[in-house]
Amino acid sequence: MTDLRFGPRLMARLDQLGRISSDSDRLTRLPFTPAHRQALEQVRAWMHEAGMITRVDVIGNLIGRYEGDDPDAPALLIGSHIDSVVAAGRYDGPLGILSGIDAVHALHQQGDRLPFPIDVVAFCDEEGVRFTTTFLGSRAICGTLDPAVFEVRDRDGTSLADALRAFGGDPDRLGEAAYSQGSIRGFLEVHIEQGPVLEAEDRAVGIVTAIQGQSRMVVCLDGMAGHAGTVPMGHRRDALAGAAEMILFVERRCAAVPELVGTVGRIDAQPGAVNVIPGRVLFTVDLRAPNDLIRGQAASEVVQGIQRIAASRGLACSIGREHDQRAMACAPRLQRWLAQALRAEGLPVKYLASGAGHDAMAMAECCPAAMLFVRCKSGISHNPLESITVEDADVAVRVLLRVLRDLIPPEASS
Ligand code: HGY
Ligand code: MN
Ligand code: MN
């Protein structure tokens, strides 16, 4: 067994962070909740141990700065998201934050500095589970977040603006979260693959080439609630039966096109009683494709199909286009940094694309961005069964540290 300099502590910290949840029996850590605050304070303590100074920006991103020789030089950002989905795994997000802290910690222990600052970032909300829009923290840092998102409400009717204020943030000062033009030299994100490729090829890590684009919609249908026993089938305006027809339409339309995927992940039927015809239904649609034209065409046809089915059933229908993120190519130069580090660590260089979305695709709107994927068991993610090995965790930190050390000019490291 190779000397695991980083893996054991990293895995212990991931376990510890994975226990910070709003739910007692599973990991759910939605943004601007007490669990988010508790996790943020724990990560902040680890950042301080690693020699960083920390701040929380106006949208709830935690940022740990490891100063460089020139404090005014454009910073290298490393990180991922601290929020999770519901009933999540413990590695999706935190692996990218904690591996960044560990790499900086190793520099700090040697007293090594890069010519420029390193900012490790725990983004406040990447999943977009509580408020259907996503990449809140990374978009705010890039200055690309549309303030209209602050009106979006969660299931309890709380607006994003109110949730953020209650958390100590300030939507009215959104602009202060944005890094100034040219002040970010690049962004690196370590993340579990959430797919089967690395495991199938027995690779611990891989370099991401591109991230497919994604569209999200929220569909609201209004029919007529009624007595399940007395309303003849031909007289009904059943919102849930209509949604069922629409969901199968989405499935068929996406299955017909290679590389296009479509998911209805959430549905709420009101009033939700066994003997009441559902009068109102809300459901979400998530469309992804590597090609933005294919995704755009699918989104238009899904909207038309839903509207056609609603009309045929006498249902009122509103469709909110909550989120559109174009596909993103990872920066070649940063991919080369990662490839050089892999070779220096004696590891094979493997490239692969990402089906999942990541903060890196939002960060790519304002700086060169790249990702290092880490193998995860059976590709399982967004599931408590998500798992990685201590050896692969160790590799991730070693590769990241190698990238950082390679950025120290030879004369400085002598
Ligand atoms: O949905 C995604 O692809 C990511 O996990 N947020
Ligand atoms: Mn993620
Ligand atoms: Mn995720």
PDB file of N, CA, C and O in Angstrom, residues 132 155 217-221 238-248 263-270 272 278 280-285:
ATOM      1  N   THR A 132     -34.985  26.258  -7.296  1.00  0.00           N
ATOM      2  CA  THR A 132     -34.696  25.460  -8.502  1.00  0.00           C
ATOM      3  C   THR A 132     -33.566  26.009  -9.362  1.00  0.00           C
ATOM      4  O   THR A 132     -32.976  25.269 -10.121  1.00  0.00           O
ATOM      5  N   ARG A 155     -40.263  25.439  -1.289  1.00  0.00           N
ATOM      6  CA  ARG A 155     -41.550  24.744  -1.099  1.00  0.00           C
ATOM      7  C   ARG A 155     -42.378  25.370   0.006  1.00  0.00           C
ATOM      8  O   ARG A 155     -43.591  25.254   0.037  1.00  0.00           O
ATOM      9  N   MET A 217     -36.941  23.303 -16.035  1.00  0.00           N
ATOM     10  CA  MET A 217     -38.244  23.974 -16.103  1.00  0.00           C
ATOM     11  C   MET A 217     -39.083  23.537 -14.901  1.00  0.00           C
ATOM     12  O   MET A 217     -38.891  22.434 -14.372  1.00  0.00           O
ATOM     13  N   VAL A 218     -40.018  24.401 -14.530  1.00  0.00           N
ATOM     14  CA  VAL A 218     -41.031  24.021 -13.533  1.00  0.00           C
ATOM     15  C   VAL A 218     -42.388  24.167 -14.207  1.00  0.00           C
ATOM     16  O   VAL A 218     -42.696  25.234 -14.762  1.00  0.00           O
ATOM     17  N   VAL A 219     -43.149  23.065 -14.244  1.00  0.00           N
ATOM     18  CA  VAL A 219     -44.452  23.056 -14.920  1.00  0.00           C
ATOM     19  C   VAL A 219     -45.541  23.059 -13.855  1.00  0.00           C
ATOM     20  O   VAL A 219     -45.489  22.272 -12.907  1.00  0.00           O
ATOM     21  N   CYS A 220     -46.500  23.987 -13.990  1.00  0.00           N
ATOM     22  CA  CYS A 220     -47.632  24.012 -13.056  1.00  0.00           C
ATOM     23  C   CYS A 220     -48.929  23.812 -13.841  1.00  0.00           C
ATOM     24  O   CYS A 220     -49.187  24.515 -14.819  1.00  0.00           O
ATOM     25  N   LEU A 221     -49.710  22.799 -13.433  1.00  0.00           N
ATOM     26  CA  LEU A 221     -50.964  22.464 -14.124  1.00  0.00           C
ATOM     27  C   LEU A 221     -52.141  22.703 -13.175  1.00  0.00           C
ATOM     28  O   LEU A 221     -52.085  22.296 -12.007  1.00  0.00           O
ATOM     29  N   ASP A 238     -58.216  16.227 -14.681  1.00  0.00           N
ATOM     30  CA  ASP A 238     -57.326  15.614 -13.675  1.00  0.00           C
ATOM     31  C   ASP A 238     -55.889  16.062 -13.943  1.00  0.00           C
ATOM     32  O   ASP A 238     -55.268  15.631 -14.922  1.00  0.00           O
ATOM     33  N   ALA A 239     -55.351  16.911 -13.073  1.00  0.00           N
ATOM     34  CA  ALA A 239     -54.022  17.495 -13.324  1.00  0.00           C
ATOM     35  C   ALA A 239     -52.932  16.428 -13.247  1.00  0.00           C
ATOM     36  O   ALA A 239     -51.928  16.486 -13.968  1.00  0.00           O
ATOM     37  N   LEU A 240     -53.128  15.421 -12.409  1.00  0.00           N
ATOM     38  CA  LEU A 240     -52.070  14.398 -12.261  1.00  0.00           C
ATOM     39  C   LEU A 240     -52.060  13.443 -13.452  1.00  0.00           C
ATOM     40  O   LEU A 240     -51.001  13.058 -13.956  1.00  0.00           O
ATOM     41  N   ALA A 241     -53.237  13.097 -13.958  1.00  0.00           N
ATOM     42  CA  ALA A 241     -53.283  12.243 -15.154  1.00  0.00           C
ATOM     43  C   ALA A 241     -52.657  12.990 -16.335  1.00  0.00           C
ATOM     44  O   ALA A 241     -51.917  12.419 -17.138  1.00  0.00           O
ATOM     45  N   GLY A 242     -52.911  14.295 -16.390  1.00  0.00           N
ATOM     46  CA  GLY A 242     -52.296  15.098 -17.460  1.00  0.00           C
ATOM     47  C   GLY A 242     -50.789  15.130 -17.324  1.00  0.00           C
ATOM     48  O   GLY A 242     -50.052  14.949 -18.297  1.00  0.00           O
ATOM     49  N   ALA A 243     -50.325  15.286 -16.077  1.00  0.00           N
ATOM     50  CA  ALA A 243     -48.869  15.303 -15.850  1.00  0.00           C
ATOM     51  C   ALA A 243     -48.253  13.971 -16.261  1.00  0.00           C
ATOM     52  O   ALA A 243     -47.187  13.910 -16.856  1.00  0.00           O
ATOM     53  N   ALA A 244     -48.977  12.893 -15.978  1.00  0.00           N
ATOM     54  CA  ALA A 244     -48.455  11.559 -16.336  1.00  0.00           C
ATOM     55  C   ALA A 244     -48.249  11.455 -17.842  1.00  0.00           C
ATOM     56  O   ALA A 244     -47.199  10.985 -18.305  1.00  0.00           O
ATOM     57  N   GLU A 245     -49.218  11.933 -18.610  1.00  0.00           N
ATOM     58  CA  GLU A 245     -49.075  11.892 -20.079  1.00  0.00           C
ATOM     59  C   GLU A 245     -47.887  12.749 -20.528  1.00  0.00           C
ATOM     60  O   GLU A 245     -47.105  12.372 -21.403  1.00  0.00           O
ATOM     61  N   MET A 246     -47.723  13.884 -19.863  1.00  0.00           N
ATOM     62  CA  MET A 246     -46.624  14.789 -20.228  1.00  0.00           C
ATOM     63  C   MET A 246     -45.258  14.176 -19.890  1.00  0.00           C
ATOM     64  O   MET A 246     -44.299  14.279 -20.649  1.00  0.00           O
ATOM     65  N   ILE A 247     -45.194  13.510 -18.743  1.00  0.00           N
ATOM     66  CA  ILE A 247     -43.919  12.915 -18.311  1.00  0.00           C
ATOM     67  C   ILE A 247     -43.485  11.811 -19.273  1.00  0.00           C
ATOM     68  O   ILE A 247     -42.318  11.716 -19.655  1.00  0.00           O
ATOM     69  N   LEU A 248     -44.457  11.031 -19.737  1.00  0.00           N
ATOM     70  CA  LEU A 248     -44.118   9.995 -20.717  1.00  0.00           C
ATOM     71  C   LEU A 248     -43.705  10.636 -22.050  1.00  0.00           C
ATOM     72  O   LEU A 248     -42.819  10.132 -22.753  1.00  0.00           O
ATOM     73  N   THR A 263     -35.268  14.296 -17.389  1.00  0.00           N
ATOM     74  CA  THR A 263     -35.675  13.724 -16.090  1.00  0.00           C
ATOM     75  C   THR A 263     -36.763  14.584 -15.462  1.00  0.00           C
ATOM     76  O   THR A 263     -36.636  15.822 -15.448  1.00  0.00           O
ATOM     77  N   VAL A 264     -37.812  13.927 -14.994  1.00  0.00           N
ATOM     78  CA  VAL A 264     -38.784  14.620 -14.136  1.00  0.00           C
ATOM     79  C   VAL A 264     -38.484  14.125 -12.724  1.00  0.00           C
ATOM     80  O   VAL A 264     -38.797  12.989 -12.382  1.00  0.00           O
ATOM     81  N   GLY A 265     -37.819  14.961 -11.949  1.00  0.00           N
ATOM     82  CA  GLY A 265     -37.306  14.508 -10.646  1.00  0.00           C
ATOM     83  C   GLY A 265     -38.219  14.804  -9.483  1.00  0.00           C
ATOM     84  O   GLY A 265     -38.061  14.231  -8.421  1.00  0.00           O
ATOM     85  N   ARG A 266     -39.119  15.753  -9.672  1.00  0.00           N
ATOM     86  CA  ARG A 266     -39.960  16.145  -8.544  1.00  0.00           C
ATOM     87  C   ARG A 266     -41.374  16.400  -9.025  1.00  0.00           C
ATOM     88  O   ARG A 266     -41.588  16.985 -10.081  1.00  0.00           O
ATOM     89  N   ILE A 267     -42.358  15.894  -8.273  1.00  0.00           N
ATOM     90  CA  ILE A 267     -43.767  16.171  -8.610  1.00  0.00           C
ATOM     91  C   ILE A 267     -44.557  16.364  -7.316  1.00  0.00           C
ATOM     92  O   ILE A 267     -44.319  15.670  -6.327  1.00  0.00           O
ATOM     93  N   ASP A 268     -45.377  17.386  -7.311  1.00  0.00           N
ATOM     94  CA  ASP A 268     -46.256  17.641  -6.154  1.00  0.00           C
ATOM     95  C   ASP A 268     -47.679  17.648  -6.677  1.00  0.00           C
ATOM     96  O   ASP A 268     -47.981  18.377  -7.625  1.00  0.00           O
ATOM     97  N   ALA A 269     -48.555  16.833  -6.075  1.00  0.00           N
ATOM     98  CA  ALA A 269     -49.962  16.790  -6.514  1.00  0.00           C
ATOM     99  C   ALA A 269     -50.820  17.318  -5.366  1.00  0.00           C
ATOM    100  O   ALA A 269     -50.673  16.879  -4.226  1.00  0.00           O
ATOM    101  N   GLN A 270     -51.671  18.261  -5.685  1.00  0.00           N
ATOM    102  CA  GLN A 270     -52.558  18.840  -4.665  1.00  0.00           C
ATOM    103  C   GLN A 270     -54.011  18.469  -4.962  1.00  0.00           C
ATOM    104  O   GLN A 270     -54.397  18.419  -6.134  1.00  0.00           O
ATOM    105  N   GLY A 272     -53.698  16.026  -2.783  1.00  0.00           N
ATOM    106  CA  GLY A 272     -52.938  14.865  -2.304  1.00  0.00           C
ATOM    107  C   GLY A 272     -53.729  13.954  -1.379  1.00  0.00           C
ATOM    108  O   GLY A 272     -53.170  13.402  -0.438  1.00  0.00           O
ATOM    109  N   PRO A 278     -56.846  15.108  -8.329  1.00  0.00           N
ATOM    110  CA  PRO A 278     -55.868  16.193  -8.172  1.00  0.00           C
ATOM    111  C   PRO A 278     -56.211  17.398  -9.024  1.00  0.00           C
ATOM    112  O   PRO A 278     -56.381  17.292 -10.239  1.00  0.00           O
ATOM    113  N   ARG A 280     -54.337  20.367  -8.835  1.00  0.00           N
ATOM    114  CA  ARG A 280     -53.126  21.128  -9.207  1.00  0.00           C
ATOM    115  C   ARG A 280     -51.914  20.209  -9.111  1.00  0.00           C
ATOM    116  O   ARG A 280     -51.818  19.398  -8.159  1.00  0.00           O
ATOM    117  N   VAL A 281     -51.028  20.305 -10.077  1.00  0.00           N
ATOM    118  CA  VAL A 281     -49.772  19.534 -10.044  1.00  0.00           C
ATOM    119  C   VAL A 281     -48.626  20.441 -10.463  1.00  0.00           C
ATOM    120  O   VAL A 281     -48.771  21.287 -11.356  1.00  0.00           O
ATOM    121  N   LEU A 282     -47.521  20.297  -9.730  1.00  0.00           N
ATOM    122  CA  LEU A 282     -46.275  20.973 -10.115  1.00  0.00           C
ATOM    123  C   LEU A 282     -45.218  19.902 -10.345  1.00  0.00           C
ATOM    124  O   LEU A 282     -45.095  18.975  -9.523  1.00  0.00           O
ATOM    125  N   PHE A 283     -44.511  19.982 -11.465  1.00  0.00           N
ATOM    126  CA  PHE A 283     -43.394  19.036 -11.636  1.00  0.00           C
ATOM    127  C   PHE A 283     -42.230  19.730 -12.342  1.00  0.00           C
ATOM    128  O   PHE A 283     -42.400  20.776 -12.976  1.00  0.00           O
ATOM    129  N   THR A 284     -41.049  19.157 -12.165  1.00  0.00           N
ATOM    130  CA  THR A 284     -39.820  19.750 -12.733  1.00  0.00           C
ATOM    131  C   THR A 284     -39.361  18.925 -13.932  1.00  0.00           C
ATOM    132  O   THR A 284     -39.631  17.731 -14.010  1.00  0.00           O
ATOM    133  N   VAL A 285     -38.689  19.593 -14.863  1.00  0.00           N
ATOM    134  CA  VAL A 285     -38.079  18.915 -16.012  1.00  0.00           C
ATOM    135  C   VAL A 285     -36.614  19.322 -16.083  1.00  0.00           C
ATOM    136  O   VAL A 285     -36.289  20.509 -15.970  1.00  0.00           O
TER     137      VAL A 285
END
